[in-house]
């Protein structure tokens, strides 16, 4: 018995069509981006209050995500249900807030009912709508045209292409504001302390470095013994020290290159293959700085040192 009533080839074709139609709508819209976006960005950047997002139904769901994205990247924002706003939640609105109203038709009754109050408060209104000549558009300070040729719903009824485009418009505004406000990765970490990125951004090298059982050798240590130390400590490097002072570092890559060169391993010492100018990082550096340096230089380990002489520890990429 077939899993479906329709041919599987037809179903896969429909899936592909959804991607193609929605991608084309986004591309078409990107070619029309202009002054209206600059006006919207200016209002949102210079807003002394919050950017309050409103929408009904599917537009409301998209609006909730847009508000969350704005808030997470440095633009204070929250979603307000227009129906609840009409019954008291307008008390959350201050005169310094900017309203972002979403309605594809531009005639959503719940949104239109709160516009007189917003105008009385003196709030600026940005609308995302497919109705360029709609009531909502006529009462907006800035109109972002989100009209699409068709929805991908087989009956051209359920919001699909239009909601996808609206979501992308929201992301475009949020991401551009991030750039304009010079919102840094550290700023992002402060707003996302529970996430993996936030943890890395707020973690210092000293919190993750290895400071005991270090692979220490001297300049006179034989290459054979260097390999033994690296194996016993389960590291990919050896620290060449003179007393407490760092003289150089030997990595497993250095060992491989030394062996390929044809040099005799029996008569060679650590000083013959060590790198006397290894990459160092401070214990007070952030973990992301260490990761970026290791990624950039294609190395797996960094020596942790404050003065370039005394070794405080080592830090491994991807530990």
PDB file of C-alpha atoms in Angstrom:
ATOM      1  CA  UNK A   1       0.000   0.000   0.000  1.00  0.00           C
ATOM      2  CA  UNK A   2       1.350   3.415  -0.991  1.00  0.00           C
ATOM      3  CA  UNK A   3       2.267   5.852   1.761  1.00  0.00           C
ATOM      4  CA  UNK A   4       0.506   8.673  -0.105  1.00  0.00           C
ATOM      5  CA  UNK A   5      -2.577   9.210  -2.210  1.00  0.00           C
ATOM      6  CA  UNK A   6      -0.617  11.333  -4.693  1.00  0.00           C
ATOM      7  CA  UNK A   7       2.485  10.241  -6.626  1.00  0.00           C
ATOM      8  CA  UNK A   8       5.674  10.812  -4.658  1.00  0.00           C
ATOM      9  CA  UNK A   9       7.240  12.611  -7.610  1.00  0.00           C
ATOM     10  CA  UNK A  10       4.388  15.138  -7.526  1.00  0.00           C
ATOM     11  CA  UNK A  11       4.851  15.702  -3.801  1.00  0.00           C
ATOM     12  CA  UNK A  12       8.586  16.282  -4.165  1.00  0.00           C
ATOM     13  CA  UNK A  13       7.929  18.668  -7.029  1.00  0.00           C
ATOM     14  CA  UNK A  14       5.586  20.653  -4.774  1.00  0.00           C
ATOM     15  CA  UNK A  15       8.203  20.804  -2.019  1.00  0.00           C
ATOM     16  CA  UNK A  16      10.755  22.130  -4.504  1.00  0.00           C
ATOM     17  CA  UNK A  17       8.269  24.662  -5.844  1.00  0.00           C
ATOM     18  CA  UNK A  18       7.780  26.151  -2.362  1.00  0.00           C
ATOM     19  CA  UNK A  19      11.513  26.768  -2.049  1.00  0.00           C
ATOM     20  CA  UNK A  20      11.735  28.234  -5.533  1.00  0.00           C
ATOM     21  CA  UNK A  21       8.737  30.565  -5.192  1.00  0.00           C
ATOM     22  CA  UNK A  22       9.742  31.877  -1.783  1.00  0.00           C
ATOM     23  CA  UNK A  23      13.375  32.321  -2.801  1.00  0.00           C
ATOM     24  CA  UNK A  24      12.280  34.266  -5.875  1.00  0.00           C
ATOM     25  CA  UNK A  25      10.059  36.512  -3.762  1.00  0.00           C
ATOM     26  CA  UNK A  26      12.970  37.354  -1.454  1.00  0.00           C
ATOM     27  CA  UNK A  27      15.253  38.044  -4.412  1.00  0.00           C
ATOM     28  CA  UNK A  28      12.646  40.276  -6.087  1.00  0.00           C
ATOM     29  CA  UNK A  29      12.190  42.232  -2.881  1.00  0.00           C
ATOM     30  CA  UNK A  30      15.933  42.690  -2.387  1.00  0.00           C
ATOM     31  CA  UNK A  31      16.085  44.447  -5.749  1.00  0.00           C
ATOM     32  CA  UNK A  32      13.566  47.007  -4.488  1.00  0.00           C
ATOM     33  CA  UNK A  33      15.311  47.907  -1.218  1.00  0.00           C
ATOM     34  CA  UNK A  34      15.760  51.656  -0.940  1.00  0.00           C
ATOM     35  CA  UNK A  35      14.983  54.849   0.950  1.00  0.00           C
ATOM     36  CA  UNK A  36      12.126  53.387   2.999  1.00  0.00           C
ATOM     37  CA  UNK A  37      14.574  51.037   4.719  1.00  0.00           C
ATOM     38  CA  UNK A  38      16.889  53.905   5.589  1.00  0.00           C
ATOM     39  CA  UNK A  39      13.968  55.800   7.107  1.00  0.00           C
ATOM     40  CA  UNK A  40      12.900  52.753   9.124  1.00  0.00           C
ATOM     41  CA  UNK A  41      16.448  52.126  10.331  1.00  0.00           C
ATOM     42  CA  UNK A  42      16.831  55.763  11.375  1.00  0.00           C
ATOM     43  CA  UNK A  43      13.629  55.650  13.423  1.00  0.00           C
ATOM     44  CA  UNK A  44      14.640  52.403  15.105  1.00  0.00           C
ATOM     45  CA  UNK A  45      18.234  53.424  15.790  1.00  0.00           C
ATOM     46  CA  UNK A  46      17.285  56.794  17.270  1.00  0.00           C
ATOM     47  CA  UNK A  47      14.360  55.397  19.255  1.00  0.00           C
ATOM     48  CA  UNK A  48      14.718  56.468  22.890  1.00  0.00           C
ATOM     49  CA  UNK A  49      12.230  53.862  24.034  1.00  0.00           C
ATOM     50  CA  UNK A  50      11.501  50.411  22.655  1.00  0.00           C
ATOM     51  CA  UNK A  51      10.550  49.065  19.258  1.00  0.00           C
ATOM     52  CA  UNK A  52       7.128  47.530  19.860  1.00  0.00           C
ATOM     53  CA  UNK A  53       6.030  44.961  17.282  1.00  0.00           C
ATOM     54  CA  UNK A  54       2.334  44.221  16.644  1.00  0.00           C
ATOM     55  CA  UNK A  55       0.543  41.791  14.365  1.00  0.00           C
ATOM     56  CA  UNK A  56      -2.437  39.430  14.318  1.00  0.00           C
ATOM     57  CA  UNK A  57      -2.513  35.744  13.451  1.00  0.00           C
ATOM     58  CA  UNK A  58       0.443  34.538  11.391  1.00  0.00           C
ATOM     59  CA  UNK A  59       1.764  38.101  11.259  1.00  0.00           C
ATOM     60  CA  UNK A  60       1.741  38.083  15.047  1.00  0.00           C
ATOM     61  CA  UNK A  61       3.812  34.909  15.182  1.00  0.00           C
ATOM     62  CA  UNK A  62       6.341  36.429  12.794  1.00  0.00           C
ATOM     63  CA  UNK A  63       6.254  39.672  14.792  1.00  0.00           C
ATOM     64  CA  UNK A  64       7.089  37.803  17.988  1.00  0.00           C
ATOM     65  CA  UNK A  65      10.221  36.423  16.372  1.00  0.00           C
ATOM     66  CA  UNK A  66      11.215  39.828  14.967  1.00  0.00           C
ATOM     67  CA  UNK A  67      10.850  41.438  18.407  1.00  0.00           C
ATOM     68  CA  UNK A  68      12.937  38.683  19.984  1.00  0.00           C
ATOM     69  CA  UNK A  69      15.663  39.100  17.356  1.00  0.00           C
ATOM     70  CA  UNK A  70      15.780  42.875  17.779  1.00  0.00           C
ATOM     71  CA  UNK A  71      16.055  42.556  21.552  1.00  0.00           C
ATOM     72  CA  UNK A  72      18.814  39.943  21.323  1.00  0.00           C
ATOM     73  CA  UNK A  73      21.040  42.141  19.161  1.00  0.00           C
ATOM     74  CA  UNK A  74      20.810  45.389  21.061  1.00  0.00           C
ATOM     75  CA  UNK A  75      17.532  47.065  20.071  1.00  0.00           C
ATOM     76  CA  UNK A  76      15.134  46.974  23.062  1.00  0.00           C
ATOM     77  CA  UNK A  77      11.927  45.455  21.746  1.00  0.00           C
ATOM     78  CA  UNK A  78       8.887  43.416  22.694  1.00  0.00           C
ATOM     79  CA  UNK A  79       5.760  42.055  21.031  1.00  0.00           C
ATOM     80  CA  UNK A  80       2.368  43.489  21.906  1.00  0.00           C
ATOM     81  CA  UNK A  81      -0.816  41.718  20.851  1.00  0.00           C
ATOM     82  CA  UNK A  82      -3.017  44.343  19.157  1.00  0.00           C
ATOM     83  CA  UNK A  83      -6.219  42.875  20.570  1.00  0.00           C
ATOM     84  CA  UNK A  84      -4.871  43.037  24.103  1.00  0.00           C
ATOM     85  CA  UNK A  85      -3.481  46.503  23.384  1.00  0.00           C
ATOM     86  CA  UNK A  86      -6.997  47.739  22.589  1.00  0.00           C
ATOM     87  CA  UNK A  87      -8.126  46.425  25.982  1.00  0.00           C
ATOM     88  CA  UNK A  88      -5.459  47.916  28.221  1.00  0.00           C
ATOM     89  CA  UNK A  89      -1.999  46.877  27.058  1.00  0.00           C
ATOM     90  CA  UNK A  90      -1.538  50.267  25.401  1.00  0.00           C
ATOM     91  CA  UNK A  91      -0.478  51.251  28.896  1.00  0.00           C
ATOM     92  CA  UNK A  92       2.866  49.609  28.075  1.00  0.00           C
ATOM     93  CA  UNK A  93       3.501  52.140  25.319  1.00  0.00           C
ATOM     94  CA  UNK A  94       5.456  55.313  26.063  1.00  0.00           C
ATOM     95  CA  UNK A  95       5.791  58.358  23.845  1.00  0.00           C
ATOM     96  CA  UNK A  96       9.392  57.428  23.066  1.00  0.00           C
ATOM     97  CA  UNK A  97       8.525  54.037  21.548  1.00  0.00           C
ATOM     98  CA  UNK A  98       8.457  53.226  17.839  1.00  0.00           C
ATOM     99  CA  UNK A  99       5.738  50.857  16.628  1.00  0.00           C
ATOM    100  CA  UNK A 100       6.351  48.215  13.967  1.00  0.00           C
ATOM    101  CA  UNK A 101       2.921  47.110  12.714  1.00  0.00           C
ATOM    102  CA  UNK A 102       2.578  44.036  10.507  1.00  0.00           C
ATOM    103  CA  UNK A 103      -0.431  43.278   8.311  1.00  0.00           C
ATOM    104  CA  UNK A 104      -0.269  41.900   4.790  1.00  0.00           C
ATOM    105  CA  UNK A 105      -3.609  43.380   3.778  1.00  0.00           C
ATOM    106  CA  UNK A 106      -3.057  46.563   5.737  1.00  0.00           C
ATOM    107  CA  UNK A 107      -6.688  46.340   6.829  1.00  0.00           C
ATOM    108  CA  UNK A 108      -6.427  44.186   9.957  1.00  0.00           C
ATOM    109  CA  UNK A 109      -9.119  45.572  12.233  1.00  0.00           C
ATOM    110  CA  UNK A 110      -7.278  45.010  15.528  1.00  0.00           C
ATOM    111  CA  UNK A 111      -4.281  46.980  14.280  1.00  0.00           C
ATOM    112  CA  UNK A 112      -6.298  49.826  12.820  1.00  0.00           C
ATOM    113  CA  UNK A 113      -8.181  50.293  16.094  1.00  0.00           C
ATOM    114  CA  UNK A 114      -5.026  51.179  18.022  1.00  0.00           C
ATOM    115  CA  UNK A 115      -3.607  53.635  15.463  1.00  0.00           C
ATOM    116  CA  UNK A 116      -5.586  56.668  16.754  1.00  0.00           C
ATOM    117  CA  UNK A 117      -4.177  56.088  20.249  1.00  0.00           C
ATOM    118  CA  UNK A 118      -0.648  55.741  18.918  1.00  0.00           C
ATOM    119  CA  UNK A 119      -1.012  58.946  16.952  1.00  0.00           C
ATOM    120  CA  UNK A 120      -2.360  60.677  20.052  1.00  0.00           C
ATOM    121  CA  UNK A 121       0.689  59.471  22.033  1.00  0.00           C
ATOM    122  CA  UNK A 122       2.954  60.792  19.286  1.00  0.00           C
ATOM    123  CA  UNK A 123       4.526  57.444  18.378  1.00  0.00           C
ATOM    124  CA  UNK A 124       6.178  56.897  15.021  1.00  0.00           C
ATOM    125  CA  UNK A 125       4.746  53.996  13.034  1.00  0.00           C
ATOM    126  CA  UNK A 126       6.602  51.687  10.660  1.00  0.00           C
ATOM    127  CA  UNK A 127       4.433  49.231   8.765  1.00  0.00           C
ATOM    128  CA  UNK A 128       5.281  46.042   6.933  1.00  0.00           C
ATOM    129  CA  UNK A 129       2.404  45.423   4.547  1.00  0.00           C
ATOM    130  CA  UNK A 130       1.520  44.167   1.128  1.00  0.00           C
ATOM    131  CA  UNK A 131      -1.178  46.833   0.866  1.00  0.00           C
ATOM    132  CA  UNK A 132       0.720  49.881  -0.353  1.00  0.00           C
ATOM    133  CA  UNK A 133      -2.515  51.891  -0.535  1.00  0.00           C
ATOM    134  CA  UNK A 134      -4.116  50.374   2.556  1.00  0.00           C
ATOM    135  CA  UNK A 135      -5.427  52.174   5.626  1.00  0.00           C
ATOM    136  CA  UNK A 136      -2.389  51.010   7.589  1.00  0.00           C
ATOM    137  CA  UNK A 137       0.002  52.349   4.959  1.00  0.00           C
ATOM    138  CA  UNK A 138      -1.755  55.714   4.849  1.00  0.00           C
ATOM    139  CA  UNK A 139      -1.346  56.142   8.610  1.00  0.00           C
ATOM    140  CA  UNK A 140       2.306  55.015   8.775  1.00  0.00           C
ATOM    141  CA  UNK A 141       5.385  57.202   8.882  1.00  0.00           C
ATOM    142  CA  UNK A 142       7.344  54.575   6.939  1.00  0.00           C
ATOM    143  CA  UNK A 143       5.947  51.787   4.767  1.00  0.00           C
ATOM    144  CA  UNK A 144       7.982  48.682   3.912  1.00  0.00           C
ATOM    145  CA  UNK A 145       6.304  47.033   0.948  1.00  0.00           C
ATOM    146  CA  UNK A 146       6.047  43.270   1.555  1.00  0.00           C
ATOM    147  CA  UNK A 147       3.775  42.447  -1.384  1.00  0.00           C
ATOM    148  CA  UNK A 148       4.335  39.099  -3.100  1.00  0.00           C
ATOM    149  CA  UNK A 149       3.083  37.704  -6.369  1.00  0.00           C
ATOM    150  CA  UNK A 150       1.532  34.637  -4.766  1.00  0.00           C
ATOM    151  CA  UNK A 151       1.468  32.505  -1.674  1.00  0.00           C
ATOM    152  CA  UNK A 152       2.866  28.984  -1.947  1.00  0.00           C
ATOM    153  CA  UNK A 153      -0.305  27.574  -0.426  1.00  0.00           C
ATOM    154  CA  UNK A 154      -1.914  25.464  -3.213  1.00  0.00           C
ATOM    155  CA  UNK A 155      -5.053  27.555  -2.818  1.00  0.00           C
ATOM    156  CA  UNK A 156      -3.066  30.816  -2.631  1.00  0.00           C
ATOM    157  CA  UNK A 157      -4.751  31.510   0.710  1.00  0.00           C
ATOM    158  CA  UNK A 158      -2.657  30.573   3.746  1.00  0.00           C
ATOM    159  CA  UNK A 159       0.128  33.074   4.470  1.00  0.00           C
ATOM    160  CA  UNK A 160       3.396  31.495   3.399  1.00  0.00           C
ATOM    161  CA  UNK A 161       5.476  33.501   0.940  1.00  0.00           C
ATOM    162  CA  UNK A 162       4.337  36.738   2.561  1.00  0.00           C
ATOM    163  CA  UNK A 163       5.212  35.610   6.098  1.00  0.00           C
ATOM    164  CA  UNK A 164       8.620  34.347   4.973  1.00  0.00           C
ATOM    165  CA  UNK A 165       9.350  37.691   3.328  1.00  0.00           C
ATOM    166  CA  UNK A 166       8.181  39.560   6.433  1.00  0.00           C
ATOM    167  CA  UNK A 167      10.512  37.483   8.591  1.00  0.00           C
ATOM    168  CA  UNK A 168      13.430  38.256   6.276  1.00  0.00           C
ATOM    169  CA  UNK A 169      12.563  41.968   6.394  1.00  0.00           C
ATOM    170  CA  UNK A 170      12.687  41.807  10.184  1.00  0.00           C
ATOM    171  CA  UNK A 171      16.044  40.041  10.096  1.00  0.00           C
ATOM    172  CA  UNK A 172      17.379  42.610   7.627  1.00  0.00           C
ATOM    173  CA  UNK A 173      16.399  45.461   9.938  1.00  0.00           C
ATOM    174  CA  UNK A 174      17.815  43.764  13.036  1.00  0.00           C
ATOM    175  CA  UNK A 175      21.092  42.734  11.408  1.00  0.00           C
ATOM    176  CA  UNK A 176      21.665  46.152   9.867  1.00  0.00           C
ATOM    177  CA  UNK A 177      20.993  47.843  13.204  1.00  0.00           C
ATOM    178  CA  UNK A 178      23.550  45.506  14.757  1.00  0.00           C
ATOM    179  CA  UNK A 179      26.143  46.839  12.326  1.00  0.00           C
ATOM    180  CA  UNK A 180      25.084  50.479  12.652  1.00  0.00           C
ATOM    181  CA  UNK A 181      25.152  50.315  16.463  1.00  0.00           C
ATOM    182  CA  UNK A 182      28.526  48.524  16.441  1.00  0.00           C
ATOM    183  CA  UNK A 183      26.972  45.729  18.491  1.00  0.00           C
ATOM    184  CA  UNK A 184      29.929  43.502  19.370  1.00  0.00           C
ATOM    185  CA  UNK A 185      30.206  39.780  20.118  1.00  0.00           C
ATOM    186  CA  UNK A 186      30.716  40.736  23.771  1.00  0.00           C
ATOM    187  CA  UNK A 187      27.447  42.660  23.728  1.00  0.00           C
ATOM    188  CA  UNK A 188      25.803  39.556  22.282  1.00  0.00           C
ATOM    189  CA  UNK A 189      27.303  37.412  25.030  1.00  0.00           C
ATOM    190  CA  UNK A 190      25.870  39.646  27.736  1.00  0.00           C
ATOM    191  CA  UNK A 191      22.403  39.074  26.298  1.00  0.00           C
ATOM    192  CA  UNK A 192      22.990  35.323  25.796  1.00  0.00           C
ATOM    193  CA  UNK A 193      24.871  34.136  28.902  1.00  0.00           C
ATOM    194  CA  UNK A 194      23.206  30.727  28.796  1.00  0.00           C
ATOM    195  CA  UNK A 195      24.196  29.839  25.238  1.00  0.00           C
ATOM    196  CA  UNK A 196      27.386  28.156  24.082  1.00  0.00           C
ATOM    197  CA  UNK A 197      28.550  31.304  22.303  1.00  0.00           C
ATOM    198  CA  UNK A 198      27.847  33.402  25.372  1.00  0.00           C
ATOM    199  CA  UNK A 199      29.793  30.965  27.523  1.00  0.00           C
ATOM    200  CA  UNK A 200      32.837  31.139  25.229  1.00  0.00           C
ATOM    201  CA  UNK A 201      32.714  34.909  25.006  1.00  0.00           C
ATOM    202  CA  UNK A 202      32.520  35.260  28.781  1.00  0.00           C
ATOM    203  CA  UNK A 203      35.140  32.579  29.515  1.00  0.00           C
ATOM    204  CA  UNK A 204      38.804  33.482  29.941  1.00  0.00           C
ATOM    205  CA  UNK A 205      41.821  31.440  28.904  1.00  0.00           C
ATOM    206  CA  UNK A 206      42.735  30.949  32.569  1.00  0.00           C
ATOM    207  CA  UNK A 207      39.393  29.174  33.102  1.00  0.00           C
ATOM    208  CA  UNK A 208      40.124  26.501  30.479  1.00  0.00           C
ATOM    209  CA  UNK A 209      43.929  26.253  30.300  1.00  0.00           C
ATOM    210  CA  UNK A 210      45.868  23.205  31.431  1.00  0.00           C
ATOM    211  CA  UNK A 211      48.358  24.141  34.130  1.00  0.00           C
ATOM    212  CA  UNK A 212      49.452  20.775  35.589  1.00  0.00           C
ATOM    213  CA  UNK A 213      51.263  17.759  34.134  1.00  0.00           C
ATOM    214  CA  UNK A 214      52.725  19.985  31.443  1.00  0.00           C
ATOM    215  CA  UNK A 215      55.007  18.462  28.780  1.00  0.00           C
ATOM    216  CA  UNK A 216      58.277  20.069  29.899  1.00  0.00           C
ATOM    217  CA  UNK A 217      61.701  19.273  28.441  1.00  0.00           C
ATOM    218  CA  UNK A 218      65.060  21.028  28.278  1.00  0.00           C
ATOM    219  CA  UNK A 219      67.007  22.118  25.229  1.00  0.00           C
ATOM    220  CA  UNK A 220      69.315  19.128  25.740  1.00  0.00           C
ATOM    221  CA  UNK A 221      66.525  16.532  25.924  1.00  0.00           C
ATOM    222  CA  UNK A 222      66.863  13.921  23.174  1.00  0.00           C
ATOM    223  CA  UNK A 223      64.201  13.836  20.472  1.00  0.00           C
ATOM    224  CA  UNK A 224      63.303  10.319  21.576  1.00  0.00           C
ATOM    225  CA  UNK A 225      62.607  11.558  25.107  1.00  0.00           C
ATOM    226  CA  UNK A 226      60.694  14.544  23.741  1.00  0.00           C
ATOM    227  CA  UNK A 227      58.370  12.096  21.997  1.00  0.00           C
ATOM    228  CA  UNK A 228      58.017  10.117  25.242  1.00  0.00           C
ATOM    229  CA  UNK A 229      57.031  13.262  27.173  1.00  0.00           C
ATOM    230  CA  UNK A 230      54.501  14.264  24.532  1.00  0.00           C
ATOM    231  CA  UNK A 231      53.009  10.758  24.626  1.00  0.00           C
ATOM    232  CA  UNK A 232      52.902  10.476  28.418  1.00  0.00           C
ATOM    233  CA  UNK A 233      51.233  13.868  28.861  1.00  0.00           C
ATOM    234  CA  UNK A 234      48.877  13.241  25.938  1.00  0.00           C
ATOM    235  CA  UNK A 235      49.643  16.542  24.295  1.00  0.00           C
ATOM    236  CA  UNK A 236      50.702  17.517  20.822  1.00  0.00           C
ATOM    237  CA  UNK A 237      53.584  19.657  21.974  1.00  0.00           C
ATOM    238  CA  UNK A 238      56.533  19.950  24.342  1.00  0.00           C
ATOM    239  CA  UNK A 239      57.620  23.054  26.232  1.00  0.00           C
ATOM    240  CA  UNK A 240      61.356  23.671  26.127  1.00  0.00           C
ATOM    241  CA  UNK A 241      62.327  25.416  29.372  1.00  0.00           C
ATOM    242  CA  UNK A 242      65.538  26.735  30.875  1.00  0.00           C
ATOM    243  CA  UNK A 243      64.640  26.717  34.524  1.00  0.00           C
ATOM    244  CA  UNK A 244      61.333  28.589  34.589  1.00  0.00           C
ATOM    245  CA  UNK A 245      61.928  30.442  31.318  1.00  0.00           C
ATOM    246  CA  UNK A 246      60.426  29.376  28.004  1.00  0.00           C
ATOM    247  CA  UNK A 247      63.000  28.791  25.263  1.00  0.00           C
ATOM    248  CA  UNK A 248      60.748  27.302  22.638  1.00  0.00           C
ATOM    249  CA  UNK A 249      57.996  24.869  21.730  1.00  0.00           C
ATOM    250  CA  UNK A 250      58.026  21.594  19.806  1.00  0.00           C
ATOM    251  CA  UNK A 251      54.813  20.413  18.171  1.00  0.00           C
ATOM    252  CA  UNK A 252      54.063  17.050  16.623  1.00  0.00           C
ATOM    253  CA  UNK A 253      54.249  18.867  13.298  1.00  0.00           C
ATOM    254  CA  UNK A 254      57.796  19.961  14.086  1.00  0.00           C
ATOM    255  CA  UNK A 255      58.703  16.350  14.833  1.00  0.00           C
ATOM    256  CA  UNK A 256      57.225  15.091  11.555  1.00  0.00           C
ATOM    257  CA  UNK A 257      59.064  17.736   9.554  1.00  0.00           C
ATOM    258  CA  UNK A 258      62.303  16.878  11.361  1.00  0.00           C
ATOM    259  CA  UNK A 259      61.942  13.183  10.547  1.00  0.00           C
ATOM    260  CA  UNK A 260      61.086  13.881   6.912  1.00  0.00           C
ATOM    261  CA  UNK A 261      64.235  16.018   6.615  1.00  0.00           C
ATOM    262  CA  UNK A 262      66.346  12.901   7.175  1.00  0.00           C
ATOM    263  CA  UNK A 263      68.080  14.124  10.335  1.00  0.00           C
ATOM    264  CA  UNK A 264      69.220  11.436  12.765  1.00  0.00           C
ATOM    265  CA  UNK A 265      66.809  11.126  15.679  1.00  0.00           C
ATOM    266  CA  UNK A 266      69.444   9.400  17.801  1.00  0.00           C
ATOM    267  CA  UNK A 267      71.898  12.274  17.958  1.00  0.00           C
ATOM    268  CA  UNK A 268      69.366  15.148  17.956  1.00  0.00           C
ATOM    269  CA  UNK A 269      68.150  17.257  20.842  1.00  0.00           C
ATOM    270  CA  UNK A 270      65.087  19.401  21.502  1.00  0.00           C
ATOM    271  CA  UNK A 271      67.025  22.543  20.577  1.00  0.00           C
ATOM    272  CA  UNK A 272      67.467  21.216  17.028  1.00  0.00           C
ATOM    273  CA  UNK A 273      63.766  21.272  16.157  1.00  0.00           C
ATOM    274  CA  UNK A 274      62.081  23.669  18.588  1.00  0.00           C
ATOM    275  CA  UNK A 275      60.348  26.854  17.509  1.00  0.00           C
ATOM    276  CA  UNK A 276      62.003  29.660  19.492  1.00  0.00           C
ATOM    277  CA  UNK A 277      59.187  32.146  18.749  1.00  0.00           C
ATOM    278  CA  UNK A 278      55.955  30.280  19.495  1.00  0.00           C
ATOM    279  CA  UNK A 279      52.513  31.866  19.580  1.00  0.00           C
ATOM    280  CA  UNK A 280      51.587  32.999  23.087  1.00  0.00           C
ATOM    281  CA  UNK A 281      48.403  34.202  24.721  1.00  0.00           C
ATOM    282  CA  UNK A 282      47.629  35.815  28.050  1.00  0.00           C
ATOM    283  CA  UNK A 283      45.654  33.996  30.727  1.00  0.00           C
ATOM    284  CA  UNK A 284      43.423  37.066  30.914  1.00  0.00           C
ATOM    285  CA  UNK A 285      42.481  36.812  27.217  1.00  0.00           C
ATOM    286  CA  UNK A 286      39.025  35.583  26.359  1.00  0.00           C
ATOM    287  CA  UNK A 287      38.635  32.017  25.155  1.00  0.00           C
ATOM    288  CA  UNK A 288      37.267  33.239  21.836  1.00  0.00           C
ATOM    289  CA  UNK A 289      40.490  35.189  21.242  1.00  0.00           C
ATOM    290  CA  UNK A 290      42.510  32.002  21.717  1.00  0.00           C
ATOM    291  CA  UNK A 291      40.187  30.084  19.397  1.00  0.00           C
ATOM    292  CA  UNK A 292      40.409  32.761  16.735  1.00  0.00           C
ATOM    293  CA  UNK A 293      44.222  32.843  16.915  1.00  0.00           C
ATOM    294  CA  UNK A 294      44.460  29.060  16.645  1.00  0.00           C
ATOM    295  CA  UNK A 295      42.016  29.033  13.751  1.00  0.00           C
ATOM    296  CA  UNK A 296      43.881  31.799  11.942  1.00  0.00           C
ATOM    297  CA  UNK A 297      47.333  30.214  12.413  1.00  0.00           C
ATOM    298  CA  UNK A 298      46.119  26.615  11.932  1.00  0.00           C
ATOM    299  CA  UNK A 299      47.541  25.459  15.256  1.00  0.00           C
ATOM    300  CA  UNK A 300      46.024  23.242  17.944  1.00  0.00           C
ATOM    301  CA  UNK A 301      47.856  24.495  21.049  1.00  0.00           C
ATOM    302  CA  UNK A 302      48.838  27.842  22.525  1.00  0.00           C
ATOM    303  CA  UNK A 303      51.259  28.559  25.335  1.00  0.00           C
ATOM    304  CA  UNK A 304      49.747  30.717  28.057  1.00  0.00           C
ATOM    305  CA  UNK A 305      52.213  33.302  29.332  1.00  0.00           C
ATOM    306  CA  UNK A 306      51.938  36.827  30.650  1.00  0.00           C
ATOM    307  CA  UNK A 307      55.544  37.917  30.149  1.00  0.00           C
ATOM    308  CA  UNK A 308      56.734  35.600  27.364  1.00  0.00           C
ATOM    309  CA  UNK A 309      59.044  33.779  29.774  1.00  0.00           C
ATOM    310  CA  UNK A 310      57.156  32.046  32.582  1.00  0.00           C
ATOM    311  CA  UNK A 311      54.683  29.447  31.358  1.00  0.00           C
ATOM    312  CA  UNK A 312      51.299  29.562  33.100  1.00  0.00           C
ATOM    313  CA  UNK A 313      49.776  26.749  31.103  1.00  0.00           C
ATOM    314  CA  UNK A 314      48.668  25.588  27.675  1.00  0.00           C
ATOM    315  CA  UNK A 315      45.309  25.811  25.920  1.00  0.00           C
ATOM    316  CA  UNK A 316      44.053  23.327  23.334  1.00  0.00           C
ATOM    317  CA  UNK A 317      41.797  24.070  20.370  1.00  0.00           C
ATOM    318  CA  UNK A 318      38.373  22.431  20.626  1.00  0.00           C
ATOM    319  CA  UNK A 319      38.843  21.037  24.110  1.00  0.00           C
TER     320      UNK A 319
END
